[in-house]
Amino acid sequence: MTKAAKKTSKRPESGAKSRKTAGSKPTAKRASPGPERNFTPALCFIGEPLPDVWGMSTRERLVRQFAREGITDIVELDRTAERNSPVIMLRANAVIDQPLIPVLARRPNLALQDPDTGAIVAISTDCAQATPAAQVLETGAEPNPGLKLLVRSPADLGAAFWKGLRKREVPYATIITPTTLKATEWRMFMGTYKGATDFVTKHVWPRPAYHVTRRIASTSITPNMVTTVGAICVVLAFWLFLEGHYLTGLIAAWMMTFLDTVDGK
């Protein structure tokens, strides 16, 4: 075979290859995957907390409350775009009654409203909506319809029955300021009373117990320490009655009931 024939025999192969190349589809570039979806909400605080409410900042109190529901992640507003998860936006100077915490944790697109002032206290939404939700909390403006939020006050959420205290009472959710601090602390204090209790505990002890609890809340005295002293009073009252010292025994017994009021607060 001549050299010319060899060159001719290679041309069809080259043409087939060129047709295959021309007919092939360009390879599409894969989009980079976003952050993996996390279904546990994070907490995002807006504004500054009040530093001392019962010996604890309002922010720290909320962090502890949500930790009981397994929500421990905290994200700053400028980092919410990096997350793919629900987020609970909170005013850092808010106080929220414990029965409302699981409601916020489990109900999406909820705006919790203070019934007395109309202010939005907390918003359960998605991280993609964190910035406009933060504007609602910061400015007190009406939520944008695009957020698709359900604005509800505590009375609307079916959380009035507190099983732990065996009582029915509308929980509170409010923004606390230095001028409303004492009134809010009193509301929080009375909110911890059980639904069924004796006359003295409910009507005589609250005021003195409030002041004692307020004084020791920021100290190193723990509820267990108060309980221990109350138990000692029980033993002392029993011994005094046994010995016929009825007046001092009665005083020891009433001291026990007083300390029982304090350690539960």
PDB file of N, CA and C in Angstrom, residues 37-129:
ATOM      1  N   ARG A  37     -28.703  20.931  56.356  1.00  0.00           N
ATOM      2  CA  ARG A  37     -29.865  21.371  57.123  1.00  0.00           C
ATOM      3  C   ARG A  37     -29.801  20.834  58.539  1.00  0.00           C
ATOM      4  N   ASN A  38     -29.986  21.727  59.492  1.00  0.00           N
ATOM      5  CA  ASN A  38     -30.037  21.367  60.903  1.00  0.00           C
ATOM      6  C   ASN A  38     -31.430  21.734  61.403  1.00  0.00           C
ATOM      7  N   PHE A  39     -32.142  20.761  61.942  1.00  0.00           N
ATOM      8  CA  PHE A  39     -33.531  21.006  62.329  1.00  0.00           C
ATOM      9  C   PHE A  39     -33.674  21.501  63.768  1.00  0.00           C
ATOM     10  N   THR A  40     -32.583  21.562  64.510  1.00  0.00           N
ATOM     11  CA  THR A  40     -32.619  22.110  65.867  1.00  0.00           C
ATOM     12  C   THR A  40     -32.393  23.612  65.797  1.00  0.00           C
ATOM     13  N   PRO A  41     -33.283  24.413  66.369  1.00  0.00           N
ATOM     14  CA  PRO A  41     -33.113  25.873  66.268  1.00  0.00           C
ATOM     15  C   PRO A  41     -31.860  26.351  66.999  1.00  0.00           C
ATOM     16  N   ALA A  42     -31.375  27.480  66.543  1.00  0.00           N
ATOM     17  CA  ALA A  42     -30.333  28.207  67.263  1.00  0.00           C
ATOM     18  C   ALA A  42     -30.968  29.439  67.896  1.00  0.00           C
ATOM     19  N   LEU A  43     -30.271  30.031  68.847  1.00  0.00           N
ATOM     20  CA  LEU A  43     -30.750  31.255  69.494  1.00  0.00           C
ATOM     21  C   LEU A  43     -29.967  32.439  68.950  1.00  0.00           C
ATOM     22  N   CYS A  44     -30.657  33.532  68.719  1.00  0.00           N
ATOM     23  CA  CYS A  44     -30.009  34.769  68.276  1.00  0.00           C
ATOM     24  C   CYS A  44     -30.577  35.922  69.098  1.00  0.00           C
ATOM     25  N   PHE A  45     -29.710  36.622  69.820  1.00  0.00           N
ATOM     26  CA  PHE A  45     -30.149  37.695  70.717  1.00  0.00           C
ATOM     27  C   PHE A  45     -29.974  39.056  70.059  1.00  0.00           C
ATOM     28  N   ILE A  46     -30.980  39.892  70.260  1.00  0.00           N
ATOM     29  CA  ILE A  46     -30.988  41.241  69.704  1.00  0.00           C
ATOM     30  C   ILE A  46     -31.037  42.245  70.855  1.00  0.00           C
ATOM     31  N   GLY A  47     -30.116  43.212  70.826  1.00  0.00           N
ATOM     32  CA  GLY A  47     -30.094  44.234  71.871  1.00  0.00           C
ATOM     33  C   GLY A  47     -29.254  43.824  73.062  1.00  0.00           C
ATOM     34  N   GLU A  48     -29.319  44.639  74.095  1.00  0.00           N
ATOM     35  CA  GLU A  48     -28.518  44.432  75.304  1.00  0.00           C
ATOM     36  C   GLU A  48     -29.379  43.866  76.434  1.00  0.00           C
ATOM     37  N   PRO A  49     -28.837  42.926  77.208  1.00  0.00           N
ATOM     38  CA  PRO A  49     -29.613  42.350  78.322  1.00  0.00           C
ATOM     39  C   PRO A  49     -29.627  43.281  79.524  1.00  0.00           C
ATOM     40  N   LEU A  50     -30.602  43.066  80.394  1.00  0.00           N
ATOM     41  CA  LEU A  50     -30.604  43.730  81.692  1.00  0.00           C
ATOM     42  C   LEU A  50     -29.720  42.885  82.608  1.00  0.00           C
ATOM     43  N   PRO A  51     -28.763  43.501  83.305  1.00  0.00           N
ATOM     44  CA  PRO A  51     -27.722  42.702  83.957  1.00  0.00           C
ATOM     45  C   PRO A  51     -28.141  41.939  85.202  1.00  0.00           C
ATOM     46  N   ASP A  52     -29.146  42.398  85.934  1.00  0.00           N
ATOM     47  CA  ASP A  52     -29.416  41.768  87.232  1.00  0.00           C
ATOM     48  C   ASP A  52     -30.911  41.625  87.469  1.00  0.00           C
ATOM     49  N   VAL A  53     -31.432  40.461  87.096  1.00  0.00           N
ATOM     50  CA  VAL A  53     -32.812  40.098  87.409  1.00  0.00           C
ATOM     51  C   VAL A  53     -32.743  38.820  88.230  1.00  0.00           C
ATOM     52  N   TRP A  54     -33.027  38.941  89.512  1.00  0.00           N
ATOM     53  CA  TRP A  54     -32.847  37.831  90.435  1.00  0.00           C
ATOM     54  C   TRP A  54     -31.413  37.289  90.383  1.00  0.00           C
ATOM     55  N   GLY A  55     -30.444  38.221  90.332  1.00  0.00           N
ATOM     56  CA  GLY A  55     -29.041  37.831  90.384  1.00  0.00           C
ATOM     57  C   GLY A  55     -28.491  37.270  89.099  1.00  0.00           C
ATOM     58  N   MET A  56     -29.211  37.420  87.988  1.00  0.00           N
ATOM     59  CA  MET A  56     -28.780  36.842  86.715  1.00  0.00           C
ATOM     60  C   MET A  56     -29.211  37.762  85.579  1.00  0.00           C
ATOM     61  N   SER A  57     -28.399  37.852  84.530  1.00  0.00           N
ATOM     62  CA  SER A  57     -28.797  38.672  83.389  1.00  0.00           C
ATOM     63  C   SER A  57     -29.974  38.017  82.662  1.00  0.00           C
ATOM     64  N   THR A  58     -30.757  38.843  81.978  1.00  0.00           N
ATOM     65  CA  THR A  58     -31.908  38.319  81.247  1.00  0.00           C
ATOM     66  C   THR A  58     -31.469  37.363  80.133  1.00  0.00           C
ATOM     67  N   ARG A  59     -30.342  37.645  79.515  1.00  0.00           N
ATOM     68  CA  ARG A  59     -29.837  36.765  78.455  1.00  0.00           C
ATOM     69  C   ARG A  59     -29.455  35.400  79.019  1.00  0.00           C
ATOM     70  N   GLU A  60     -28.718  35.386  80.120  1.00  0.00           N
ATOM     71  CA  GLU A  60     -28.303  34.118  80.716  1.00  0.00           C
ATOM     72  C   GLU A  60     -29.514  33.295  81.164  1.00  0.00           C
ATOM     73  N   ARG A  61     -30.535  33.971  81.660  1.00  0.00           N
ATOM     74  CA  ARG A  61     -31.745  33.259  82.078  1.00  0.00           C
ATOM     75  C   ARG A  61     -32.392  32.561  80.879  1.00  0.00           C
ATOM     76  N   LEU A  62     -32.495  33.259  79.753  1.00  0.00           N
ATOM     77  CA  LEU A  62     -33.087  32.669  78.559  1.00  0.00           C
ATOM     78  C   LEU A  62     -32.247  31.509  78.029  1.00  0.00           C
ATOM     79  N   VAL A  63     -30.925  31.665  78.077  1.00  0.00           N
ATOM     80  CA  VAL A  63     -30.037  30.584  77.633  1.00  0.00           C
ATOM     81  C   VAL A  63     -30.289  29.323  78.458  1.00  0.00           C
ATOM     82  N   ARG A  64     -30.416  29.477  79.767  1.00  0.00           N
ATOM     83  CA  ARG A  64     -30.665  28.319  80.633  1.00  0.00           C
ATOM     84  C   ARG A  64     -32.036  27.710  80.379  1.00  0.00           C
ATOM     85  N   GLN A  65     -33.019  28.548  80.136  1.00  0.00           N
ATOM     86  CA  GLN A  65     -34.373  28.038  79.887  1.00  0.00           C
ATOM     87  C   GLN A  65     -34.423  27.203  78.606  1.00  0.00           C
ATOM     88  N   PHE A  66     -33.813  27.688  77.541  1.00  0.00           N
ATOM     89  CA  PHE A  66     -33.844  26.950  76.282  1.00  0.00           C
ATOM     90  C   PHE A  66     -32.953  25.715  76.329  1.00  0.00           C
ATOM     91  N   ALA A  67     -31.931  25.736  77.168  1.00  0.00           N
ATOM     92  CA  ALA A  67     -31.071  24.550  77.309  1.00  0.00           C
ATOM     93  C   ALA A  67     -31.873  23.360  77.835  1.00  0.00           C
ATOM     94  N   ARG A  68     -32.909  23.620  78.643  1.00  0.00           N
ATOM     95  CA  ARG A  68     -33.771  22.541  79.132  1.00  0.00           C
ATOM     96  C   ARG A  68     -34.517  21.861  77.994  1.00  0.00           C
ATOM     97  N   GLU A  69     -34.681  22.560  76.875  1.00  0.00           N
ATOM     98  CA  GLU A  69     -35.350  21.985  75.705  1.00  0.00           C
ATOM     99  C   GLU A  69     -34.337  21.457  74.687  1.00  0.00           C
ATOM    100  N   GLY A  70     -33.071  21.401  75.081  1.00  0.00           N
ATOM    101  CA  GLY A  70     -32.043  20.881  74.186  1.00  0.00           C
ATOM    102  C   GLY A  70     -31.534  21.869  73.161  1.00  0.00           C
ATOM    103  N   ILE A  71     -31.840  23.146  73.332  1.00  0.00           N
ATOM    104  CA  ILE A  71     -31.391  24.183  72.391  1.00  0.00           C
ATOM    105  C   ILE A  71     -30.244  24.937  73.038  1.00  0.00           C
ATOM    106  N   THR A  72     -29.043  24.720  72.523  1.00  0.00           N
ATOM    107  CA  THR A  72     -27.848  25.294  73.153  1.00  0.00           C
ATOM    108  C   THR A  72     -27.013  26.152  72.204  1.00  0.00           C
ATOM    109  N   ASP A  73     -27.249  26.049  70.892  1.00  0.00           N
ATOM    110  CA  ASP A  73     -26.458  26.833  69.929  1.00  0.00           C
ATOM    111  C   ASP A  73     -26.885  28.290  69.961  1.00  0.00           C
ATOM    112  N   ILE A  74     -25.892  29.174  69.964  1.00  0.00           N
ATOM    113  CA  ILE A  74     -26.142  30.612  69.911  1.00  0.00           C
ATOM    114  C   ILE A  74     -25.405  31.165  68.700  1.00  0.00           C
ATOM    115  N   VAL A  75     -26.096  31.932  67.880  1.00  0.00           N
ATOM    116  CA  VAL A  75     -25.498  32.474  66.666  1.00  0.00           C
ATOM    117  C   VAL A  75     -25.678  33.989  66.655  1.00  0.00           C
ATOM    118  N   GLU A  76     -24.644  34.692  66.213  1.00  0.00           N
ATOM    119  CA  GLU A  76     -24.749  36.138  66.058  1.00  0.00           C
ATOM    120  C   GLU A  76     -25.509  36.453  64.776  1.00  0.00           C
ATOM    121  N   LEU A  77     -26.145  37.600  64.747  1.00  0.00           N
ATOM    122  CA  LEU A  77     -26.985  37.956  63.609  1.00  0.00           C
ATOM    123  C   LEU A  77     -26.203  37.943  62.298  1.00  0.00           C
ATOM    124  N   ASP A  78     -24.958  38.434  62.298  1.00  0.00           N
ATOM    125  CA  ASP A  78     -24.188  38.492  61.055  1.00  0.00           C
ATOM    126  C   ASP A  78     -23.667  37.134  60.591  1.00  0.00           C
ATOM    127  N   ARG A  79     -23.925  36.078  61.381  1.00  0.00           N
ATOM    128  CA  ARG A  79     -23.509  34.731  60.983  1.00  0.00           C
ATOM    129  C   ARG A  79     -24.690  33.828  60.631  1.00  0.00           C
ATOM    130  N   THR A  80     -25.895  34.364  60.715  1.00  0.00           N
ATOM    131  CA  THR A  80     -27.074  33.521  60.453  1.00  0.00           C
ATOM    132  C   THR A  80     -27.126  33.061  59.002  1.00  0.00           C
ATOM    133  N   ALA A  81     -26.567  33.859  58.064  1.00  0.00           N
ATOM    134  CA  ALA A  81     -26.590  33.476  56.651  1.00  0.00           C
ATOM    135  C   ALA A  81     -25.773  32.216  56.394  1.00  0.00           C
ATOM    136  N   GLU A  82     -24.880  31.886  57.306  1.00  0.00           N
ATOM    137  CA  GLU A  82     -24.031  30.703  57.141  1.00  0.00           C
ATOM    138  C   GLU A  82     -24.712  29.428  57.619  1.00  0.00           C
ATOM    139  N   ARG A  83     -25.874  29.557  58.256  1.00  0.00           N
ATOM    140  CA  ARG A  83     -26.572  28.399  58.805  1.00  0.00           C
ATOM    141  C   ARG A  83     -27.782  28.041  57.951  1.00  0.00           C
ATOM    142  N   ASN A  84     -28.148  26.787  58.005  1.00  0.00           N
ATOM    143  CA  ASN A  84     -29.370  26.306  57.348  1.00  0.00           C
ATOM    144  C   ASN A  84     -30.206  25.617  58.426  1.00  0.00           C
ATOM    145  N   SER A  85     -30.886  26.430  59.208  1.00  0.00           N
ATOM    146  CA  SER A  85     -31.627  25.887  60.348  1.00  0.00           C
ATOM    147  C   SER A  85     -32.674  26.889  60.795  1.00  0.00           C
ATOM    148  N   PRO A  86     -33.613  26.451  61.621  1.00  0.00           N
ATOM    149  CA  PRO A  86     -34.509  27.414  62.269  1.00  0.00           C
ATOM    150  C   PRO A  86     -33.712  28.269  63.256  1.00  0.00           C
ATOM    151  N   VAL A  87     -34.268  29.398  63.607  1.00  0.00           N
ATOM    152  CA  VAL A  87     -33.623  30.272  64.587  1.00  0.00           C
ATOM    153  C   VAL A  87     -34.712  30.930  65.428  1.00  0.00           C
ATOM    154  N   ILE A  88     -34.436  31.070  66.710  1.00  0.00           N
ATOM    155  CA  ILE A  88     -35.347  31.779  67.612  1.00  0.00           C
ATOM    156  C   ILE A  88     -34.707  33.116  67.936  1.00  0.00           C
ATOM    157  N   MET A  89     -35.291  34.171  67.416  1.00  0.00           N
ATOM    158  CA  MET A  89     -34.795  35.526  67.647  1.00  0.00           C
ATOM    159  C   MET A  89     -35.395  36.040  68.956  1.00  0.00           C
ATOM    160  N   LEU A  90     -34.552  36.568  69.819  1.00  0.00           N
ATOM    161  CA  LEU A  90     -34.993  36.965  71.154  1.00  0.00           C
ATOM    162  C   LEU A  90     -34.495  38.359  71.495  1.00  0.00           C
ATOM    163  N   ARG A  91     -35.379  39.157  72.083  1.00  0.00           N
ATOM    164  CA  ARG A  91     -34.911  40.387  72.697  1.00  0.00           C
ATOM    165  C   ARG A  91     -34.069  40.024  73.914  1.00  0.00           C
ATOM    166  N   ALA A  92     -32.856  40.537  73.985  1.00  0.00           N
ATOM    167  CA  ALA A  92     -31.954  40.147  75.068  1.00  0.00           C
ATOM    168  C   ALA A  92     -32.426  40.631  76.427  1.00  0.00           C
ATOM    169  N   ASN A  93     -33.312  41.628  76.450  1.00  0.00           N
ATOM    170  CA  ASN A  93     -33.842  42.128  77.724  1.00  0.00           C
ATOM    171  C   ASN A  93     -35.270  41.643  77.973  1.00  0.00           C
ATOM    172  N   ALA A  94     -35.590  40.462  77.442  1.00  0.00           N
ATOM    173  CA  ALA A  94     -36.918  39.887  77.627  1.00  0.00           C
ATOM    174  C   ALA A  94     -36.907  38.868  78.754  1.00  0.00           C
ATOM    175  N   VAL A  95     -38.054  38.719  79.403  1.00  0.00           N
ATOM    176  CA  VAL A  95     -38.265  37.608  80.332  1.00  0.00           C
ATOM    177  C   VAL A  95     -39.482  36.839  79.834  1.00  0.00           C
ATOM    178  N   ILE A  96     -39.314  35.517  79.738  1.00  0.00           N
ATOM    179  CA  ILE A  96     -40.351  34.650  79.182  1.00  0.00           C
ATOM    180  C   ILE A  96     -40.611  33.532  80.171  1.00  0.00           C
ATOM    181  N   ASP A  97     -41.858  33.327  80.503  1.00  0.00           N
ATOM    182  CA  ASP A  97     -42.235  32.281  81.459  1.00  0.00           C
ATOM    183  C   ASP A  97     -41.919  30.900  80.866  1.00  0.00           C
ATOM    184  N   GLN A  98     -41.521  29.980  81.750  1.00  0.00           N
ATOM    185  CA  GLN A  98     -41.044  28.675  81.300  1.00  0.00           C
ATOM    186  C   GLN A  98     -42.031  27.910  80.413  1.00  0.00           C
ATOM    187  N   PRO A  99     -43.343  27.918  80.666  1.00  0.00           N
ATOM    188  CA  PRO A  99     -44.252  27.160  79.785  1.00  0.00           C
ATOM    189  C   PRO A  99     -44.238  27.609  78.327  1.00  0.00           C
ATOM    190  N   LEU A 100     -43.765  28.836  78.049  1.00  0.00           N
ATOM    191  CA  LEU A 100     -43.737  29.327  76.673  1.00  0.00           C
ATOM    192  C   LEU A 100     -42.489  28.877  75.917  1.00  0.00           C
ATOM    193  N   ILE A 101     -41.470  28.421  76.628  1.00  0.00           N
ATOM    194  CA  ILE A 101     -40.213  28.048  75.985  1.00  0.00           C
ATOM    195  C   ILE A 101     -40.400  26.879  75.008  1.00  0.00           C
ATOM    196  N   PRO A 102     -41.034  25.756  75.412  1.00  0.00           N
ATOM    197  CA  PRO A 102     -41.236  24.674  74.441  1.00  0.00           C
ATOM    198  C   PRO A 102     -42.133  25.066  73.274  1.00  0.00           C
ATOM    199  N   VAL A 103     -43.035  26.015  73.481  1.00  0.00           N
ATOM    200  CA  VAL A 103     -43.891  26.479  72.384  1.00  0.00           C
ATOM    201  C   VAL A 103     -43.027  27.170  71.324  1.00  0.00           C
ATOM    202  N   LEU A 104     -42.132  28.053  71.751  1.00  0.00           N
ATOM    203  CA  LEU A 104     -41.234  28.721  70.809  1.00  0.00           C
ATOM    204  C   LEU A 104     -40.295  27.727  70.139  1.00  0.00           C
ATOM    205  N   ALA A 105     -39.888  26.703  70.886  1.00  0.00           N
ATOM    206  CA  ALA A 105     -38.931  25.734  70.353  1.00  0.00           C
ATOM    207  C   ALA A 105     -39.543  24.870  69.258  1.00  0.00           C
ATOM    208  N   ARG A 106     -40.850  24.647  69.307  1.00  0.00           N
ATOM    209  CA  ARG A 106     -41.468  23.670  68.411  1.00  0.00           C
ATOM    210  C   ARG A 106     -42.413  24.275  67.375  1.00  0.00           C
ATOM    211  N   ARG A 107     -42.751  25.555  67.514  1.00  0.00           N
ATOM    212  CA  ARG A 107     -43.731  26.134  66.590  1.00  0.00           C
ATOM    213  C   ARG A 107     -43.046  27.150  65.676  1.00  0.00           C
ATOM    214  N   PRO A 108     -42.912  26.842  64.387  1.00  0.00           N
ATOM    215  CA  PRO A 108     -42.247  27.773  63.466  1.00  0.00           C
ATOM    216  C   PRO A 108     -43.132  28.962  63.122  1.00  0.00           C
ATOM    217  N   ASN A 109     -42.474  30.029  62.650  1.00  0.00           N
ATOM    218  CA  ASN A 109     -43.173  31.235  62.165  1.00  0.00           C
ATOM    219  C   ASN A 109     -44.100  31.831  63.224  1.00  0.00           C
ATOM    220  N   LEU A 110     -43.622  31.854  64.446  1.00  0.00           N
ATOM    221  CA  LEU A 110     -44.402  32.410  65.550  1.00  0.00           C
ATOM    222  C   LEU A 110     -43.733  33.678  66.072  1.00  0.00           C
ATOM    223  N   ALA A 111     -44.522  34.727  66.238  1.00  0.00           N
ATOM    224  CA  ALA A 111     -44.062  35.964  66.858  1.00  0.00           C
ATOM    225  C   ALA A 111     -44.769  36.097  68.205  1.00  0.00           C
ATOM    226  N   LEU A 112     -44.006  36.056  69.279  1.00  0.00           N
ATOM    227  CA  LEU A 112     -44.570  36.133  70.628  1.00  0.00           C
ATOM    228  C   LEU A 112     -44.679  37.592  71.044  1.00  0.00           C
ATOM    229  N   GLN A 113     -45.890  37.994  71.408  1.00  0.00           N
ATOM    230  CA  GLN A 113     -46.183  39.404  71.669  1.00  0.00           C
ATOM    231  C   GLN A 113     -46.479  39.643  73.138  1.00  0.00           C
ATOM    232  N   ASP A 114     -45.933  40.726  73.677  1.00  0.00           N
ATOM    233  CA  ASP A 114     -46.264  41.164  75.026  1.00  0.00           C
ATOM    234  C   ASP A 114     -47.675  41.756  74.991  1.00  0.00           C
ATOM    235  N   PRO A 115     -48.638  41.170  75.713  1.00  0.00           N
ATOM    236  CA  PRO A 115     -50.016  41.658  75.608  1.00  0.00           C
ATOM    237  C   PRO A 115     -50.203  43.056  76.197  1.00  0.00           C
ATOM    238  N   ASP A 116     -49.324  43.474  77.087  1.00  0.00           N
ATOM    239  CA  ASP A 116     -49.482  44.784  77.727  1.00  0.00           C
ATOM    240  C   ASP A 116     -48.992  45.926  76.848  1.00  0.00           C
ATOM    241  N   THR A 117     -47.894  45.717  76.121  1.00  0.00           N
ATOM    242  CA  THR A 117     -47.303  46.795  75.324  1.00  0.00           C
ATOM    243  C   THR A 117     -47.460  46.577  73.821  1.00  0.00           C
ATOM    244  N   GLY A 118     -47.765  45.345  73.410  1.00  0.00           N
ATOM    245  CA  GLY A 118     -47.849  45.048  71.983  1.00  0.00           C
ATOM    246  C   GLY A 118     -46.509  44.789  71.336  1.00  0.00           C
ATOM    247  N   ALA A 119     -45.422  44.867  72.114  1.00  0.00           N
ATOM    248  CA  ALA A 119     -44.081  44.651  71.559  1.00  0.00           C
ATOM    249  C   ALA A 119     -43.860  43.170  71.274  1.00  0.00           C
ATOM    250  N   ILE A 120     -43.108  42.896  70.209  1.00  0.00           N
ATOM    251  CA  ILE A 120     -42.725  41.523  69.886  1.00  0.00           C
ATOM    252  C   ILE A 120     -41.516  41.155  70.734  1.00  0.00           C
ATOM    253  N   VAL A 121     -41.639  40.079  71.486  1.00  0.00           N
ATOM    254  CA  VAL A 121     -40.602  39.649  72.428  1.00  0.00           C
ATOM    255  C   VAL A 121     -39.657  38.634  71.790  1.00  0.00           C
ATOM    256  N   ALA A 122     -40.210  37.741  70.976  1.00  0.00           N
ATOM    257  CA  ALA A 122     -39.415  36.672  70.357  1.00  0.00           C
ATOM    258  C   ALA A 122     -40.062  36.262  69.046  1.00  0.00           C
ATOM    259  N   ILE A 123     -39.237  35.766  68.118  1.00  0.00           N
ATOM    260  CA  ILE A 123     -39.716  35.310  66.817  1.00  0.00           C
ATOM    261  C   ILE A 123     -39.051  33.979  66.502  1.00  0.00           C
ATOM    262  N   SER A 124     -39.870  32.985  66.190  1.00  0.00           N
ATOM    263  CA  SER A 124     -39.367  31.699  65.727  1.00  0.00           C
ATOM    264  C   SER A 124     -39.485  31.669  64.210  1.00  0.00           C
ATOM    265  N   THR A 125     -38.348  31.615  63.521  1.00  0.00           N
ATOM    266  CA  THR A 125     -38.348  31.695  62.066  1.00  0.00           C
ATOM    267  C   THR A 125     -37.189  30.871  61.526  1.00  0.00           C
ATOM    268  N   ASP A 126     -36.761  31.162  60.299  1.00  0.00           N
ATOM    269  CA  ASP A 126     -35.626  30.474  59.699  1.00  0.00           C
ATOM    270  C   ASP A 126     -34.460  31.443  59.579  1.00  0.00           C
ATOM    271  N   CYS A 127     -33.240  30.897  59.540  1.00  0.00           N
ATOM    272  CA  CYS A 127     -32.064  31.762  59.464  1.00  0.00           C
ATOM    273  C   CYS A 127     -32.095  32.667  58.233  1.00  0.00           C
ATOM    274  N   ALA A 128     -32.742  32.213  57.159  1.00  0.00           N
ATOM    275  CA  ALA A 128     -32.834  33.038  55.954  1.00  0.00           C
ATOM    276  C   ALA A 128     -33.641  34.310  56.191  1.00  0.00           C
ATOM    277  N   GLN A 129     -34.494  34.312  57.219  1.00  0.00           N
ATOM    278  CA  GLN A 129     -35.336  35.469  57.531  1.00  0.00           C
ATOM    279  C   GLN A 129     -34.853  36.201  58.784  1.00  0.00           C
TER     280      GLN A 129
END
